PDB file of C-alpha atoms in Angstrom:
ATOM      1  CA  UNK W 379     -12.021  13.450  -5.695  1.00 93.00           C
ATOM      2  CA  UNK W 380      -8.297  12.169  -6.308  1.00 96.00           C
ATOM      3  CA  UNK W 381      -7.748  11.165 -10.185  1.00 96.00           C
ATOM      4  CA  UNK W 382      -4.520   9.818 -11.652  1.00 97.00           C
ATOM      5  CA  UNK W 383      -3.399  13.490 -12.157  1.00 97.00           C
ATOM      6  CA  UNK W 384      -2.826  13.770  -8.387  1.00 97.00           C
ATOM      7  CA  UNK W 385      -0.876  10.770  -7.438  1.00 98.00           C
ATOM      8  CA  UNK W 386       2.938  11.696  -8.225  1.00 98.00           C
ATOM      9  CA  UNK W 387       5.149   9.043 -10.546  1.00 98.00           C
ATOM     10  CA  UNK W 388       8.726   7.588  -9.356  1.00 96.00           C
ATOM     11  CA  UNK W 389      11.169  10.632  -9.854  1.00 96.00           C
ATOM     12  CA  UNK W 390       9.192  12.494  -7.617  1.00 98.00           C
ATOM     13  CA  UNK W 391      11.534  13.251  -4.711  1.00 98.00           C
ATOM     14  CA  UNK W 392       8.727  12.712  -2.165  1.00 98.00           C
ATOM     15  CA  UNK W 393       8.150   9.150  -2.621  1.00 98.00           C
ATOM     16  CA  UNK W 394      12.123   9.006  -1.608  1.00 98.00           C
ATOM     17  CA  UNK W 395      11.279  10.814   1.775  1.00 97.00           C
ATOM     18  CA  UNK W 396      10.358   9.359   5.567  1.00 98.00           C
ATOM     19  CA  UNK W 397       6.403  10.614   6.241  1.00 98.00           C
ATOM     20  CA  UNK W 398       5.796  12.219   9.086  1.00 98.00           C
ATOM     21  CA  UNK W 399       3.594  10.631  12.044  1.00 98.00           C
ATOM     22  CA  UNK W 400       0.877  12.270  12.829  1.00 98.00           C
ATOM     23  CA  UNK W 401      -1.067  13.751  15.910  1.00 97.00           C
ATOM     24  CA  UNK W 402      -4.414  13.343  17.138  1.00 97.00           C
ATOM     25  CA  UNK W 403      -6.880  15.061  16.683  1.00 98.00           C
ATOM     26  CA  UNK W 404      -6.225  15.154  12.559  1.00 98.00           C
ATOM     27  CA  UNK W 405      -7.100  17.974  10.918  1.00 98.00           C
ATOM     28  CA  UNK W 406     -10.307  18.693   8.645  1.00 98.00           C
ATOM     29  CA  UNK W 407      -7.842  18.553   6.254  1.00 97.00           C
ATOM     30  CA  UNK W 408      -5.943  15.483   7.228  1.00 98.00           C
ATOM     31  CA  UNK W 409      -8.888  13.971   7.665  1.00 98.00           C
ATOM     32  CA  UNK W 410     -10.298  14.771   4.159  1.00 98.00           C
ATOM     33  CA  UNK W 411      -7.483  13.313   2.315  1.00 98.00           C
ATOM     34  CA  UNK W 412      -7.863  10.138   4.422  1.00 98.00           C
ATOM     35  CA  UNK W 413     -11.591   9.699   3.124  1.00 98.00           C
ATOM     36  CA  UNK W 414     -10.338  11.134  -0.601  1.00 98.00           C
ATOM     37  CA  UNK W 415      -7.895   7.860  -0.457  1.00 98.00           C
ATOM     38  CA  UNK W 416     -10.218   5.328   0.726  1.00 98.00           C
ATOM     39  CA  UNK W 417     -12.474   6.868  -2.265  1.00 98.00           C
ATOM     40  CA  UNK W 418     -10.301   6.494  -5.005  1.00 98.00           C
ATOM     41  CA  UNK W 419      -9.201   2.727  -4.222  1.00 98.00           C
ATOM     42  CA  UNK W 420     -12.929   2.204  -4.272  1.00 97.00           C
ATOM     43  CA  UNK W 421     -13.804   3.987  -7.707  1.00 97.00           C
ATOM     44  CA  UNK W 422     -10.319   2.664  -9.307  1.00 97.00           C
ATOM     45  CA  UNK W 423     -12.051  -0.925  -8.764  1.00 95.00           C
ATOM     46  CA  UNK W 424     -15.190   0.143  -9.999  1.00 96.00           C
ATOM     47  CA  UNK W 425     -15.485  -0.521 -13.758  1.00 96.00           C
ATOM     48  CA  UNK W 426     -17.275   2.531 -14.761  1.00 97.00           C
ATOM     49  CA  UNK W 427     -15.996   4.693 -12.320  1.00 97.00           C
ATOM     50  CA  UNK W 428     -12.850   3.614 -13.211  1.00 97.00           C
ATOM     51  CA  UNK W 429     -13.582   4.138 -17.493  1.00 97.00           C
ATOM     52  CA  UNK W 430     -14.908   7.581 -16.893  1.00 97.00           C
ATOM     53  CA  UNK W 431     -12.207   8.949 -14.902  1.00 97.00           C
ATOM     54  CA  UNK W 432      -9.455   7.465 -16.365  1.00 97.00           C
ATOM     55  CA  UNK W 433      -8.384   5.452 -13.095  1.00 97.00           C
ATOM     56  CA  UNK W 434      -5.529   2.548 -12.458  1.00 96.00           C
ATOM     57  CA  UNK W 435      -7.376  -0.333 -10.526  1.00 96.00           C
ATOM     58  CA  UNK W 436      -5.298  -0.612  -7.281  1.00 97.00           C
ATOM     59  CA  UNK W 437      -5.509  -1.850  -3.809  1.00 97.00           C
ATOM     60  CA  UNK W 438      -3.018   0.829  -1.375  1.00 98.00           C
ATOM     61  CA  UNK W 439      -2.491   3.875  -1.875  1.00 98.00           C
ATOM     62  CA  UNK W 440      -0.115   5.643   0.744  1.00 98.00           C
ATOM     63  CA  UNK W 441      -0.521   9.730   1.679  1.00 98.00           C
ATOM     64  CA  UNK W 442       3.038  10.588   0.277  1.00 97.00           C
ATOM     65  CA  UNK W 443       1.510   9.300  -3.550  1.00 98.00           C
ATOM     66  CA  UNK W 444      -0.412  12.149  -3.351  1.00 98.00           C
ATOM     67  CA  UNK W 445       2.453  14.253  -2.326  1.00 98.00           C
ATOM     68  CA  UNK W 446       1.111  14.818   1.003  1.00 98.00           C
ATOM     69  CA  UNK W 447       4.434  13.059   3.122  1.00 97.00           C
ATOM     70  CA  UNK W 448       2.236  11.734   6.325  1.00 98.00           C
ATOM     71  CA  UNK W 449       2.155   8.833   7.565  1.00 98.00           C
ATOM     72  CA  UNK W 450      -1.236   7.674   6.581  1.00 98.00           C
ATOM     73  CA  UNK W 451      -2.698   5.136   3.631  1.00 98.00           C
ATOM     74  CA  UNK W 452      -5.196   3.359   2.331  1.00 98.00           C
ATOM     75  CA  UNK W 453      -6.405  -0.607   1.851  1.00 98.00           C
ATOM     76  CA  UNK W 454      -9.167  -1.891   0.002  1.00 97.00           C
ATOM     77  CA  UNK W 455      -9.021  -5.522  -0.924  1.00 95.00           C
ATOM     78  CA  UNK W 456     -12.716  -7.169  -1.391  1.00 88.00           C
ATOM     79  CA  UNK W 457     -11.921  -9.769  -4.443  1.00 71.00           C
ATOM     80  CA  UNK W 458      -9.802 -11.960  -2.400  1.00 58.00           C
ATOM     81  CA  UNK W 459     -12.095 -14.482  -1.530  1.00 67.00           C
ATOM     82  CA  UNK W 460     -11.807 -13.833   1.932  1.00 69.00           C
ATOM     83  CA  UNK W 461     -12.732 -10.969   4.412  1.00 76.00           C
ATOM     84  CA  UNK W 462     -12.785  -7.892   3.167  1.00 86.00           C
ATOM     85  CA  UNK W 463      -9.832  -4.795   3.878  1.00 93.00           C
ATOM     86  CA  UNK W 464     -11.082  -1.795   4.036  1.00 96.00           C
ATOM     87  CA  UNK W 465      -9.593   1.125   5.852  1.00 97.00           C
ATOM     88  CA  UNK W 466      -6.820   4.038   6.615  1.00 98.00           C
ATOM     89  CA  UNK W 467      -4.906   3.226   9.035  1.00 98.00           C
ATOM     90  CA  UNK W 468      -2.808   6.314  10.272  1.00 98.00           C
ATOM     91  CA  UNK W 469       0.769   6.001  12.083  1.00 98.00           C
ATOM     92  CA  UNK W 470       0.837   2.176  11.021  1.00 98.00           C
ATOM     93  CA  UNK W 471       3.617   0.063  12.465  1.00 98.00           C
ATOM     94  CA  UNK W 472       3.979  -3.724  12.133  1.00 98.00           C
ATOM     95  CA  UNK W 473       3.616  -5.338  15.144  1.00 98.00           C
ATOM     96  CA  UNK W 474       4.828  -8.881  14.580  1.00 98.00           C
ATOM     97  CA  UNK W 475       5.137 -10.742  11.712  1.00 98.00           C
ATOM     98  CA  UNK W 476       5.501 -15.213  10.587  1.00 96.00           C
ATOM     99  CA  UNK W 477       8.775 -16.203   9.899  1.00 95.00           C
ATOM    100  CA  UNK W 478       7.519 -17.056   6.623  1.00 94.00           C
ATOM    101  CA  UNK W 479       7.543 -15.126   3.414  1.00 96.00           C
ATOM    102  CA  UNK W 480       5.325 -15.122   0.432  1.00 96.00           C
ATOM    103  CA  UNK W 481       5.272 -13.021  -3.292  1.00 96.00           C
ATOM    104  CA  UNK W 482       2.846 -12.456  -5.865  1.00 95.00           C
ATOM    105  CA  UNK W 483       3.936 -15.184  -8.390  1.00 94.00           C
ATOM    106  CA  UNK W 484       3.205 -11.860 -11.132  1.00 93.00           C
ATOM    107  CA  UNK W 485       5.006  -9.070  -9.348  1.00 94.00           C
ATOM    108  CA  UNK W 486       3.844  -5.843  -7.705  1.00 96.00           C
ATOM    109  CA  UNK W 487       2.392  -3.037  -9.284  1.00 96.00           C
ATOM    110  CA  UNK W 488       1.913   0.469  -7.836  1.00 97.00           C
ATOM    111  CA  UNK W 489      -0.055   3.455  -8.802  1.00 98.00           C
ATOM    112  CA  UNK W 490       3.486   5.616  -8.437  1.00 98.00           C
ATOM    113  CA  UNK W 491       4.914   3.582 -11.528  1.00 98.00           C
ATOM    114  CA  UNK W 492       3.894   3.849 -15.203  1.00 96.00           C
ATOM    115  CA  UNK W 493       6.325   0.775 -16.291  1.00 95.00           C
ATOM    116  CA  UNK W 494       6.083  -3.230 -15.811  1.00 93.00           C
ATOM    117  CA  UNK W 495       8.840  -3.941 -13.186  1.00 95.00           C
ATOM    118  CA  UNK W 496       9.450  -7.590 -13.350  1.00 95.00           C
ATOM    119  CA  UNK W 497      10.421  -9.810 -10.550  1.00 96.00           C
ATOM    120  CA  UNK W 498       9.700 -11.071  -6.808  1.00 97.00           C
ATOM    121  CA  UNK W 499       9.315  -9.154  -4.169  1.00 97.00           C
ATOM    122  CA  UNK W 500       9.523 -11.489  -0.889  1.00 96.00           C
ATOM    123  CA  UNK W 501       7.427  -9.960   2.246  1.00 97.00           C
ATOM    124  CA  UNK W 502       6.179 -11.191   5.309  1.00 97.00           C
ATOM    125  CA  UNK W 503       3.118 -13.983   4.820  1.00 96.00           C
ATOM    126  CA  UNK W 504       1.317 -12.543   8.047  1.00 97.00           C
ATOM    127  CA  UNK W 505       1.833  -9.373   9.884  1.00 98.00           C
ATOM    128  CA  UNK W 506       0.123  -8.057  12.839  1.00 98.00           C
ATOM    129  CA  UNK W 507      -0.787  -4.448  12.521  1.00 98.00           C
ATOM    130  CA  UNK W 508      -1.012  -1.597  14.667  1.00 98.00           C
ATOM    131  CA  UNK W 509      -1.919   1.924  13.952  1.00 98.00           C
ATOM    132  CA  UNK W 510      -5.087   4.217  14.181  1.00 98.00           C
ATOM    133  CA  UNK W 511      -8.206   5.635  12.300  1.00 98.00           C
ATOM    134  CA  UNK W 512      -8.652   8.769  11.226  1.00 98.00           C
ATOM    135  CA  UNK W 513     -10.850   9.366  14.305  1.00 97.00           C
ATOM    136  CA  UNK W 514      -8.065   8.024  16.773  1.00 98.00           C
ATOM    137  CA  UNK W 515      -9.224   5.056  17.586  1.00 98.00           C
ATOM    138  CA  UNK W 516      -6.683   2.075  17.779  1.00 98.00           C
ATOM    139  CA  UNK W 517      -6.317  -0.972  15.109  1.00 97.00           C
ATOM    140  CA  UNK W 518      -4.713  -4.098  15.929  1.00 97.00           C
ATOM    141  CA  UNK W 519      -5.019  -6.710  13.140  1.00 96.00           C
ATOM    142  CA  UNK W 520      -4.159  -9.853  11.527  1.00 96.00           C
ATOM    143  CA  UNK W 521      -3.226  -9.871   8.232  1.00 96.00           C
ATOM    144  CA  UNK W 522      -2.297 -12.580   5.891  1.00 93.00           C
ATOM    145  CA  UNK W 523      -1.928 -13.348   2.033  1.00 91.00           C
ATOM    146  CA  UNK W 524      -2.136 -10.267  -0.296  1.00 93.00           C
ATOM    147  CA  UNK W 525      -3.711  -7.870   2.382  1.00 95.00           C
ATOM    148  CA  UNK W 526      -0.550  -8.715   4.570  1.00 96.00           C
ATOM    149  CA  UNK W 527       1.492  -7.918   1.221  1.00 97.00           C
ATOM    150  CA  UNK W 528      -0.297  -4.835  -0.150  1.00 97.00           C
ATOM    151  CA  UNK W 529       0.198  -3.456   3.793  1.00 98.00           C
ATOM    152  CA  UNK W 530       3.870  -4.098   3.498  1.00 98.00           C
ATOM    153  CA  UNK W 531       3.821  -2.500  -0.052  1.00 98.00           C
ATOM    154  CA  UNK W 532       2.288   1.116   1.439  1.00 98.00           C
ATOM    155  CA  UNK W 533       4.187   0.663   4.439  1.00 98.00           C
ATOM    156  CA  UNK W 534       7.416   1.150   2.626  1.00 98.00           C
ATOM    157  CA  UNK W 535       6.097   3.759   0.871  1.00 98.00           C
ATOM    158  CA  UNK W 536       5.806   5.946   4.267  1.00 98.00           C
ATOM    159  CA  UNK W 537       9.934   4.936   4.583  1.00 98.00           C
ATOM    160  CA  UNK W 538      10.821   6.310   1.258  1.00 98.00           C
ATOM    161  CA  UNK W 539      10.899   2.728  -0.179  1.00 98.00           C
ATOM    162  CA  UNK W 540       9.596   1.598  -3.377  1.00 98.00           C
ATOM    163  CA  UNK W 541       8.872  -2.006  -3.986  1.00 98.00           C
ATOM    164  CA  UNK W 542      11.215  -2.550  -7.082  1.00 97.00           C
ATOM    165  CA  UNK W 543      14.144  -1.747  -4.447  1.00 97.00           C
ATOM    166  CA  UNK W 544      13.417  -5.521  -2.765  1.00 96.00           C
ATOM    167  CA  UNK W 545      14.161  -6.929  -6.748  1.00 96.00           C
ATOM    168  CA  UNK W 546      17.401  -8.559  -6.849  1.00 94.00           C
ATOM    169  CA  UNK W 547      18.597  -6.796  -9.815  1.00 93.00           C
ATOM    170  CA  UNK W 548      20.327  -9.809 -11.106  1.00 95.00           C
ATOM    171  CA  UNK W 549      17.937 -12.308 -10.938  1.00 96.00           C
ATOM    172  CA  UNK W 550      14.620 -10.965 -10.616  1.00 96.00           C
ATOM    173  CA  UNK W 551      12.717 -14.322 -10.623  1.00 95.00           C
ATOM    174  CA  UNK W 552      15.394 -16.112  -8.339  1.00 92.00           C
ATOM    175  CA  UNK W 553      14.125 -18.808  -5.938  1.00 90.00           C
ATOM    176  CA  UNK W 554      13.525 -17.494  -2.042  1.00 90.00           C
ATOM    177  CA  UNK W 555      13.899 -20.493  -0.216  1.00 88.00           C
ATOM    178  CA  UNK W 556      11.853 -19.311   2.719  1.00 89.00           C
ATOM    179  CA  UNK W 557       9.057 -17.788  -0.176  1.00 92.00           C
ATOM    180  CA  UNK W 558       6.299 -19.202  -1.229  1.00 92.00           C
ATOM    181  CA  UNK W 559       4.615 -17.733  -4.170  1.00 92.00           C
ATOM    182  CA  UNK W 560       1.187 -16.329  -3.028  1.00 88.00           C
ATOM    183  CA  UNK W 561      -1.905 -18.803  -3.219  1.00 75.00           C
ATOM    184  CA  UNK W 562       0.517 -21.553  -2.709  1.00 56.00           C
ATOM    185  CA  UNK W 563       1.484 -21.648   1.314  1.00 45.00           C
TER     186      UNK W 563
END
């Protein structure tokens, strides 16, 4: 089972590194920490699982947080009030996404980061997905709202890119014209 203790903080030179695709068939192994990912985004959203093991609540969590620089992560977003996302997706490429862009009016959080990072992080408003399971099999999907954001969010992880690098240092909260803040589109 992953706990905090596995998932490597900002400083680590890994989240700064390109993953690696992957082939087919995964590994046991590859395989294992694919399930182990999906698992812990589960628990860290279940209250008691959550108090007993010490775990941040989160919603992605990419391979190269657990220092394991493939190009793998995981999704699960059930509170949204619309379909559930649940699933790795392995070698995941955006397909095609809206010209329009939306933020989460609070900021982003990640599991890599100990610190409040405040300020707006524009990103796609839809995206359509492409990638594979664990097993091989191909995904194509239609994202929108906060799954379409948290997929962005791991995404850039895989590229070495964390999400305080889209902050405009200057003006954190500035106005993106072509933004909307999330739950307002």
């Amino acid at each position: 089972m992953i706990t905090m203790d596995q998932i490597i903080r900002e400083g680590h030179p890994t989240l700064r590194k390109k993953a690696e695709e992957l082939s087919f068939p995964l590994t046991d192994k590859e395989k294992e920490t694919a399930r182990q990912m999906l698992e812990f985004l589960q628990n860290s959203q279940d209250p008691e699982l959550a108090e007993k093991y010490g775990l941040r609540p989160g919603i992605g969590l990419a391979a190269n947080q657990i220092d394991v620089p493939k190009r793998m992560f995981a999704l699960h977003i059930v509170d949204e009030g619309t379909e559930p996302v649940s699933f790795v997706i392995v070698n995941p490429k955006i397909a095609s996404h809206s010209a329009a862009k939306a933020y989460l009016p609070g900021g982003e959080g990640c599991l890599s980061v100990d610190r409040e990072v405040p300020g707006f992080v524009p990103r796609y408003a839809k995206v359509t997905i492409k990638g594979f399971t664990p097993e091989g099999e191909p995904i194509k999907r239609r994202l929108k709202g906060l799954s379409a954001i948290a997929f962005q969010h791991e995404l850039d992880h895989l590229n070495g890119i964390m999400f305080y690098d889209h902050i405009d240092p200057d003006e954190p909260f500035r106005d993106y014209p072509d933004a909307e803040p999330l739950g307002e589109q």
